Amino acid sequence: MLALGITLAAVAAFITSSVYYAVATPFERRRLGAAAPDRGRPAPWKAAVELLRTALLAGVFAWIAAQADLLSWPSALLLAVVAWVGFPLILLTGSVLWERVPVVTAVLHAGDWLLKLLLVGAVLGLLH
C-alpha cells in the first residue's frame, strides 16, 4: 500500500507542480522582465527526470514518516510543513542571500516545494 501511495503522491505532486509553474511563471516574468529565466516547455527527458525526482522525494518522505510513525494524515501534513521550513525554505533563502537569486524566483520555488510536500504528506496520510 505504501508503494501505491508513493506513486500516487509523486504523480499528483508532479502534475500540480506543472500547473503551478504554468500559472505562476507569468508573475515572475512580469516582475523580472528580461532577467526572468526562460522556463518554456521542458523537453520530454526533463519532464521524465522531474517525475523521477518527485518520486524520490515521495519515497524519502514516506520513509521518514514511517520511521517517525508520522504516516497519519495530520502528522504527515505537520511533517510536510516542518520539512519545508527545515530544507527548501532554508536553501532558498540562502540562494537569495548568497547567490543573488531574485526574491520573486525564490518565492516561486518555495511555493512549489510547499505544495509538493503538502500533497505528498496528504496522499500518504490518507492512504495509510
Short mmCIF file of N, CA and C in Angstrom, two decimals:
data_model
loop_
_atom_site.label_atom_id
_atom_site.label_comp_id
_atom_site.label_asym_id
_atom_site.label_seq_id
_atom_site.Cartn_x
_atom_site.Cartn_y
_atom_site.Cartn_z
N MET A 1 0.82 -1.20 0.00
CA MET A 1 0.00 0.00 0.00
C MET A 1 0.86 1.27 0.00
N LEU A 2 2.02 1.19 0.69
CA LEU A 2 2.90 2.35 0.74
C LEU A 2 3.46 2.66 -0.64
N ALA A 3 3.81 1.63 -1.41
CA ALA A 3 4.32 1.86 -2.77
C ALA A 3 3.28 2.55 -3.64
N LEU A 4 2.02 2.15 -3.50
CA LEU A 4 0.94 2.81 -4.25
C LEU A 4 0.83 4.27 -3.82
N GLY A 5 0.92 4.51 -2.52
CA GLY A 5 0.85 5.88 -2.01
C GLY A 5 1.98 6.74 -2.54
N ILE A 6 3.17 6.18 -2.58
CA ILE A 6 4.33 6.91 -3.10
C ILE A 6 4.11 7.26 -4.57
N THR A 7 3.63 6.29 -5.33
CA THR A 7 3.39 6.52 -6.76
C THR A 7 2.32 7.58 -6.98
N LEU A 8 1.20 7.45 -6.28
CA LEU A 8 0.11 8.43 -6.42
C LEU A 8 0.55 9.81 -5.95
N ALA A 9 1.29 9.87 -4.85
CA ALA A 9 1.78 11.15 -4.35
C ALA A 9 2.73 11.81 -5.35
N ALA A 10 3.60 11.02 -5.94
CA ALA A 10 4.56 11.56 -6.91
C ALA A 10 3.85 12.10 -8.14
N VAL A 11 2.90 11.35 -8.65
CA VAL A 11 2.17 11.79 -9.85
C VAL A 11 1.35 13.04 -9.54
N ALA A 12 0.66 13.04 -8.40
CA ALA A 12 -0.15 14.21 -8.02
C ALA A 12 0.73 15.44 -7.84
N ALA A 13 1.87 15.28 -7.17
CA ALA A 13 2.77 16.41 -6.95
C ALA A 13 3.38 16.90 -8.26
N PHE A 14 3.72 15.98 -9.15
CA PHE A 14 4.29 16.35 -10.45
C PHE A 14 3.28 17.16 -11.27
N ILE A 15 2.06 16.68 -11.33
CA ILE A 15 1.02 17.38 -12.11
C ILE A 15 0.72 18.75 -11.49
N THR A 16 0.56 18.78 -10.18
CA THR A 16 0.26 20.05 -9.51
C THR A 16 1.39 21.04 -9.68
N SER A 17 2.62 20.57 -9.58
CA SER A 17 3.78 21.43 -9.76
C SER A 17 3.82 22.01 -11.18
N SER A 18 3.50 21.18 -12.15
CA SER A 18 3.48 21.65 -13.55
C SER A 18 2.45 22.74 -13.74
N VAL A 19 1.27 22.54 -13.18
CA VAL A 19 0.21 23.55 -13.29
C VAL A 19 0.61 24.81 -12.53
N TYR A 20 1.18 24.63 -11.36
CA TYR A 20 1.63 25.75 -10.54
C TYR A 20 2.60 26.64 -11.32
N TYR A 21 3.61 26.03 -11.93
CA TYR A 21 4.58 26.83 -12.68
C TYR A 21 3.95 27.48 -13.90
N ALA A 22 3.03 26.81 -14.55
CA ALA A 22 2.35 27.41 -15.71
C ALA A 22 1.58 28.66 -15.29
N VAL A 23 0.98 28.62 -14.11
CA VAL A 23 0.20 29.76 -13.62
C VAL A 23 1.11 30.84 -13.02
N ALA A 24 2.12 30.46 -12.27
CA ALA A 24 2.92 31.42 -11.51
C ALA A 24 4.06 32.06 -12.30
N THR A 25 4.58 31.37 -13.30
CA THR A 25 5.72 31.91 -14.05
C THR A 25 5.44 33.27 -14.70
N PRO A 26 4.24 33.52 -15.24
CA PRO A 26 4.00 34.86 -15.79
C PRO A 26 4.16 35.99 -14.78
N PHE A 27 3.83 35.74 -13.52
CA PHE A 27 4.04 36.76 -12.49
C PHE A 27 5.52 37.06 -12.32
N GLU A 28 6.33 36.00 -12.31
CA GLU A 28 7.78 36.17 -12.21
C GLU A 28 8.29 36.94 -13.42
N ARG A 29 7.81 36.58 -14.61
CA ARG A 29 8.25 37.26 -15.84
C ARG A 29 7.92 38.75 -15.80
N ARG A 30 6.70 39.07 -15.34
CA ARG A 30 6.32 40.50 -15.25
C ARG A 30 7.21 41.24 -14.25
N ARG A 31 7.55 40.60 -13.17
CA ARG A 31 8.35 41.24 -12.13
C ARG A 31 9.81 41.41 -12.56
N LEU A 32 10.36 40.40 -13.23
CA LEU A 32 11.78 40.43 -13.57
C LEU A 32 12.07 40.92 -14.98
N GLY A 33 11.07 40.95 -15.83
CA GLY A 33 11.28 41.41 -17.20
C GLY A 33 12.26 40.53 -17.94
N ALA A 34 13.23 41.16 -18.60
CA ALA A 34 14.21 40.43 -19.42
C ALA A 34 15.11 39.52 -18.58
N ALA A 35 15.20 39.78 -17.28
CA ALA A 35 16.06 38.96 -16.41
C ALA A 35 15.38 37.66 -15.99
N ALA A 36 14.11 37.49 -16.32
CA ALA A 36 13.39 36.28 -15.93
C ALA A 36 13.93 35.07 -16.69
N PRO A 37 14.05 33.94 -16.01
CA PRO A 37 14.51 32.73 -16.71
C PRO A 37 13.46 32.27 -17.72
N ASP A 38 13.93 31.73 -18.82
CA ASP A 38 13.01 31.21 -19.84
C ASP A 38 12.72 29.75 -19.51
N ARG A 39 11.60 29.52 -18.87
CA ARG A 39 11.26 28.15 -18.49
C ARG A 39 10.65 27.40 -19.67
N GLY A 40 9.86 28.07 -20.48
CA GLY A 40 9.28 27.43 -21.67
C GLY A 40 8.71 26.06 -21.39
N ARG A 41 8.51 25.32 -22.42
CA ARG A 41 8.01 23.95 -22.30
C ARG A 41 9.23 23.04 -22.20
N PRO A 42 9.31 22.23 -21.13
CA PRO A 42 10.50 21.39 -20.96
C PRO A 42 10.57 20.26 -21.98
N ALA A 43 11.77 19.87 -22.29
CA ALA A 43 11.98 18.72 -23.16
C ALA A 43 11.42 17.48 -22.46
N PRO A 44 10.96 16.49 -23.22
CA PRO A 44 10.39 15.29 -22.59
C PRO A 44 11.32 14.62 -21.59
N TRP A 45 12.61 14.59 -21.88
CA TRP A 45 13.53 13.95 -20.95
C TRP A 45 13.60 14.72 -19.62
N LYS A 46 13.47 16.05 -19.68
CA LYS A 46 13.48 16.84 -18.44
C LYS A 46 12.22 16.57 -17.62
N ALA A 47 11.10 16.44 -18.30
CA ALA A 47 9.85 16.12 -17.60
C ALA A 47 9.97 14.75 -16.93
N ALA A 48 10.56 13.79 -17.63
CA ALA A 48 10.73 12.44 -17.06
C ALA A 48 11.66 12.48 -15.85
N VAL A 49 12.73 13.24 -15.93
CA VAL A 49 13.65 13.36 -14.80
C VAL A 49 12.95 14.04 -13.63
N GLU A 50 12.14 15.04 -13.92
CA GLU A 50 11.41 15.71 -12.84
C GLU A 50 10.42 14.77 -12.17
N LEU A 51 9.77 13.93 -12.94
CA LEU A 51 8.86 12.94 -12.36
C LEU A 51 9.64 11.97 -11.47
N LEU A 52 10.80 11.55 -11.90
CA LEU A 52 11.64 10.67 -11.08
C LEU A 52 12.11 11.38 -9.80
N ARG A 53 12.48 12.64 -9.92
CA ARG A 53 12.89 13.41 -8.75
C ARG A 53 11.74 13.51 -7.74
N THR A 54 10.54 13.71 -8.26
CA THR A 54 9.37 13.83 -7.40
C THR A 54 9.05 12.48 -6.74
N ALA A 55 9.24 11.40 -7.49
CA ALA A 55 9.04 10.06 -6.90
C ALA A 55 10.07 9.81 -5.80
N LEU A 56 11.29 10.24 -6.00
CA LEU A 56 12.31 10.10 -4.97
C LEU A 56 11.94 10.91 -3.74
N LEU A 57 11.47 12.12 -3.94
CA LEU A 57 11.00 12.96 -2.84
C LEU A 57 9.90 12.23 -2.06
N ALA A 58 8.92 11.69 -2.77
CA ALA A 58 7.81 10.99 -2.11
C ALA A 58 8.32 9.76 -1.35
N GLY A 59 9.26 9.05 -1.94
CA GLY A 59 9.81 7.87 -1.28
C GLY A 59 10.58 8.21 -0.01
N VAL A 60 11.39 9.25 -0.08
CA VAL A 60 12.15 9.68 1.10
C VAL A 60 11.20 10.18 2.18
N PHE A 61 10.21 10.96 1.77
CA PHE A 61 9.23 11.46 2.73
C PHE A 61 8.51 10.30 3.40
N ALA A 62 8.09 9.31 2.61
CA ALA A 62 7.38 8.15 3.15
C ALA A 62 8.27 7.39 4.13
N TRP A 63 9.54 7.24 3.80
CA TRP A 63 10.46 6.52 4.69
C TRP A 63 10.61 7.27 6.02
N ILE A 64 10.83 8.59 5.94
CA ILE A 64 10.99 9.38 7.16
C ILE A 64 9.71 9.31 7.99
N ALA A 65 8.56 9.48 7.34
CA ALA A 65 7.28 9.46 8.05
C ALA A 65 7.05 8.09 8.70
N ALA A 66 7.39 7.02 8.00
CA ALA A 66 7.20 5.68 8.56
C ALA A 66 8.14 5.46 9.75
N GLN A 67 9.39 5.87 9.62
CA GLN A 67 10.36 5.69 10.71
C GLN A 67 9.95 6.47 11.95
N ALA A 68 9.36 7.64 11.73
CA ALA A 68 8.96 8.50 12.85
C ALA A 68 7.52 8.25 13.28
N ASP A 69 6.87 7.27 12.69
CA ASP A 69 5.47 6.95 12.96
C ASP A 69 4.58 8.19 12.76
N LEU A 70 4.79 8.86 11.63
CA LEU A 70 4.04 10.07 11.28
C LEU A 70 3.27 9.91 9.97
N LEU A 71 2.77 8.73 9.71
CA LEU A 71 2.06 8.50 8.46
C LEU A 71 0.56 8.77 8.53
N SER A 72 0.05 9.14 9.70
CA SER A 72 -1.37 9.50 9.75
C SER A 72 -1.54 10.85 9.04
N TRP A 73 -2.76 11.14 8.63
CA TRP A 73 -2.99 12.35 7.83
C TRP A 73 -2.52 13.62 8.51
N PRO A 74 -2.94 13.92 9.75
CA PRO A 74 -2.48 15.18 10.35
C PRO A 74 -0.97 15.19 10.60
N SER A 75 -0.43 14.07 11.02
CA SER A 75 1.01 14.00 11.31
C SER A 75 1.84 14.18 10.04
N ALA A 76 1.39 13.58 8.95
CA ALA A 76 2.12 13.70 7.68
C ALA A 76 2.10 15.14 7.18
N LEU A 77 0.98 15.84 7.37
CA LEU A 77 0.93 17.25 6.97
C LEU A 77 1.85 18.11 7.84
N LEU A 78 1.89 17.82 9.12
CA LEU A 78 2.80 18.55 10.00
C LEU A 78 4.25 18.29 9.60
N LEU A 79 4.56 17.04 9.31
CA LEU A 79 5.91 16.70 8.85
C LEU A 79 6.23 17.45 7.56
N ALA A 80 5.27 17.57 6.66
CA ALA A 80 5.49 18.30 5.40
C ALA A 80 5.86 19.75 5.67
N VAL A 81 5.15 20.40 6.57
CA VAL A 81 5.44 21.81 6.88
C VAL A 81 6.80 21.94 7.55
N VAL A 82 7.09 21.05 8.49
CA VAL A 82 8.38 21.10 9.18
C VAL A 82 9.53 20.84 8.20
N ALA A 83 9.35 19.87 7.32
CA ALA A 83 10.38 19.58 6.31
C ALA A 83 10.56 20.77 5.38
N TRP A 84 9.47 21.44 5.01
CA TRP A 84 9.56 22.61 4.13
C TRP A 84 10.36 23.72 4.79
N VAL A 85 10.06 23.99 6.06
CA VAL A 85 10.80 25.05 6.78
C VAL A 85 12.26 24.66 6.93
N GLY A 86 12.52 23.39 7.24
CA GLY A 86 13.88 22.95 7.54
C GLY A 86 14.77 22.77 6.33
N PHE A 87 14.18 22.56 5.16
CA PHE A 87 15.03 22.28 4.00
C PHE A 87 14.81 23.28 2.85
N PRO A 88 13.75 23.18 2.05
CA PRO A 88 13.64 24.12 0.93
C PRO A 88 13.66 25.58 1.34
N LEU A 89 12.94 25.93 2.39
CA LEU A 89 12.91 27.34 2.79
C LEU A 89 14.30 27.84 3.17
N ILE A 90 15.04 27.02 3.92
CA ILE A 90 16.41 27.40 4.30
C ILE A 90 17.30 27.51 3.07
N LEU A 91 17.21 26.52 2.18
CA LEU A 91 18.04 26.54 0.96
C LEU A 91 17.71 27.74 0.07
N LEU A 92 16.42 28.02 -0.08
CA LEU A 92 16.03 29.10 -0.98
C LEU A 92 16.36 30.48 -0.42
N THR A 93 16.22 30.65 0.89
CA THR A 93 16.65 31.94 1.46
C THR A 93 18.16 32.10 1.33
N GLY A 94 18.89 31.01 1.44
CA GLY A 94 20.33 31.06 1.22
C GLY A 94 20.67 31.43 -0.22
N SER A 95 19.89 30.94 -1.16
CA SER A 95 20.16 31.29 -2.56
C SER A 95 19.92 32.77 -2.82
N VAL A 96 18.96 33.36 -2.12
CA VAL A 96 18.73 34.80 -2.24
C VAL A 96 19.88 35.56 -1.60
N LEU A 97 20.27 35.11 -0.42
CA LEU A 97 21.32 35.80 0.33
C LEU A 97 22.69 35.69 -0.32
N TRP A 98 23.06 34.49 -0.78
CA TRP A 98 24.42 34.25 -1.24
C TRP A 98 24.59 34.15 -2.74
N GLU A 99 23.55 33.79 -3.46
CA GLU A 99 23.68 33.58 -4.91
C GLU A 99 22.97 34.65 -5.74
N ARG A 100 22.38 35.62 -5.06
CA ARG A 100 21.67 36.71 -5.72
C ARG A 100 20.47 36.25 -6.55
N VAL A 101 19.86 35.16 -6.14
CA VAL A 101 18.63 34.71 -6.79
C VAL A 101 17.56 35.74 -6.44
N PRO A 102 16.80 36.20 -7.43
CA PRO A 102 15.75 37.19 -7.14
C PRO A 102 14.73 36.62 -6.14
N VAL A 103 14.27 37.47 -5.24
CA VAL A 103 13.31 37.04 -4.23
C VAL A 103 12.08 36.43 -4.88
N VAL A 104 11.60 37.03 -5.96
CA VAL A 104 10.39 36.51 -6.61
C VAL A 104 10.61 35.08 -7.11
N THR A 105 11.80 34.77 -7.57
CA THR A 105 12.11 33.42 -8.04
C THR A 105 12.16 32.46 -6.86
N ALA A 106 12.79 32.87 -5.78
CA ALA A 106 12.85 32.02 -4.59
C ALA A 106 11.45 31.77 -4.03
N VAL A 107 10.61 32.79 -4.02
CA VAL A 107 9.24 32.63 -3.53
C VAL A 107 8.47 31.67 -4.44
N LEU A 108 8.68 31.77 -5.73
CA LEU A 108 8.04 30.86 -6.68
C LEU A 108 8.42 29.42 -6.37
N HIS A 109 9.70 29.16 -6.18
CA HIS A 109 10.16 27.80 -5.89
C HIS A 109 9.71 27.35 -4.49
N ALA A 110 9.70 28.26 -3.53
CA ALA A 110 9.25 27.91 -2.18
C ALA A 110 7.79 27.47 -2.21
N GLY A 111 6.97 28.16 -2.98
CA GLY A 111 5.57 27.77 -3.11
C GLY A 111 5.42 26.40 -3.73
N ASP A 112 6.23 26.13 -4.73
CA ASP A 112 6.19 24.81 -5.38
C ASP A 112 6.57 23.72 -4.38
N TRP A 113 7.62 23.94 -3.63
CA TRP A 113 8.06 22.94 -2.64
C TRP A 113 7.00 22.72 -1.56
N LEU A 114 6.36 23.80 -1.12
CA LEU A 114 5.33 23.65 -0.11
C LEU A 114 4.17 22.82 -0.66
N LEU A 115 3.74 23.14 -1.87
CA LEU A 115 2.67 22.35 -2.50
C LEU A 115 3.05 20.88 -2.62
N LYS A 116 4.25 20.62 -3.13
CA LYS A 116 4.70 19.23 -3.30
C LYS A 116 4.69 18.48 -1.98
N LEU A 117 5.31 19.07 -0.97
CA LEU A 117 5.40 18.37 0.32
C LEU A 117 4.03 18.16 0.96
N LEU A 118 3.16 19.17 0.87
CA LEU A 118 1.82 19.00 1.42
C LEU A 118 1.03 17.93 0.68
N LEU A 119 1.16 17.91 -0.65
CA LEU A 119 0.46 16.87 -1.42
C LEU A 119 0.99 15.48 -1.09
N VAL A 120 2.28 15.35 -1.03
CA VAL A 120 2.87 14.05 -0.70
C VAL A 120 2.40 13.62 0.69
N GLY A 121 2.46 14.53 1.65
CA GLY A 121 2.00 14.21 3.00
C GLY A 121 0.53 13.85 3.04
N ALA A 122 -0.29 14.61 2.31
CA ALA A 122 -1.73 14.36 2.31
C ALA A 122 -2.06 13.00 1.69
N VAL A 123 -1.46 12.71 0.54
CA VAL A 123 -1.75 11.44 -0.13
C VAL A 123 -1.28 10.28 0.72
N LEU A 124 -0.07 10.34 1.22
CA LEU A 124 0.44 9.24 2.05
C LEU A 124 -0.38 9.10 3.33
N GLY A 125 -0.74 10.22 3.93
CA GLY A 125 -1.55 10.17 5.15
C GLY A 125 -2.93 9.61 4.93
N LEU A 126 -3.54 9.96 3.81
CA LEU A 126 -4.90 9.48 3.51
C LEU A 126 -4.91 7.99 3.17
N LEU A 127 -3.84 7.52 2.56
CA LEU A 127 -3.79 6.11 2.16
C LEU A 127 -3.26 5.19 3.26
N HIS A 128 -2.76 5.76 4.31
CA HIS A 128 -2.20 4.95 5.40
C HIS A 128 -3.29 4.34 6.24
#
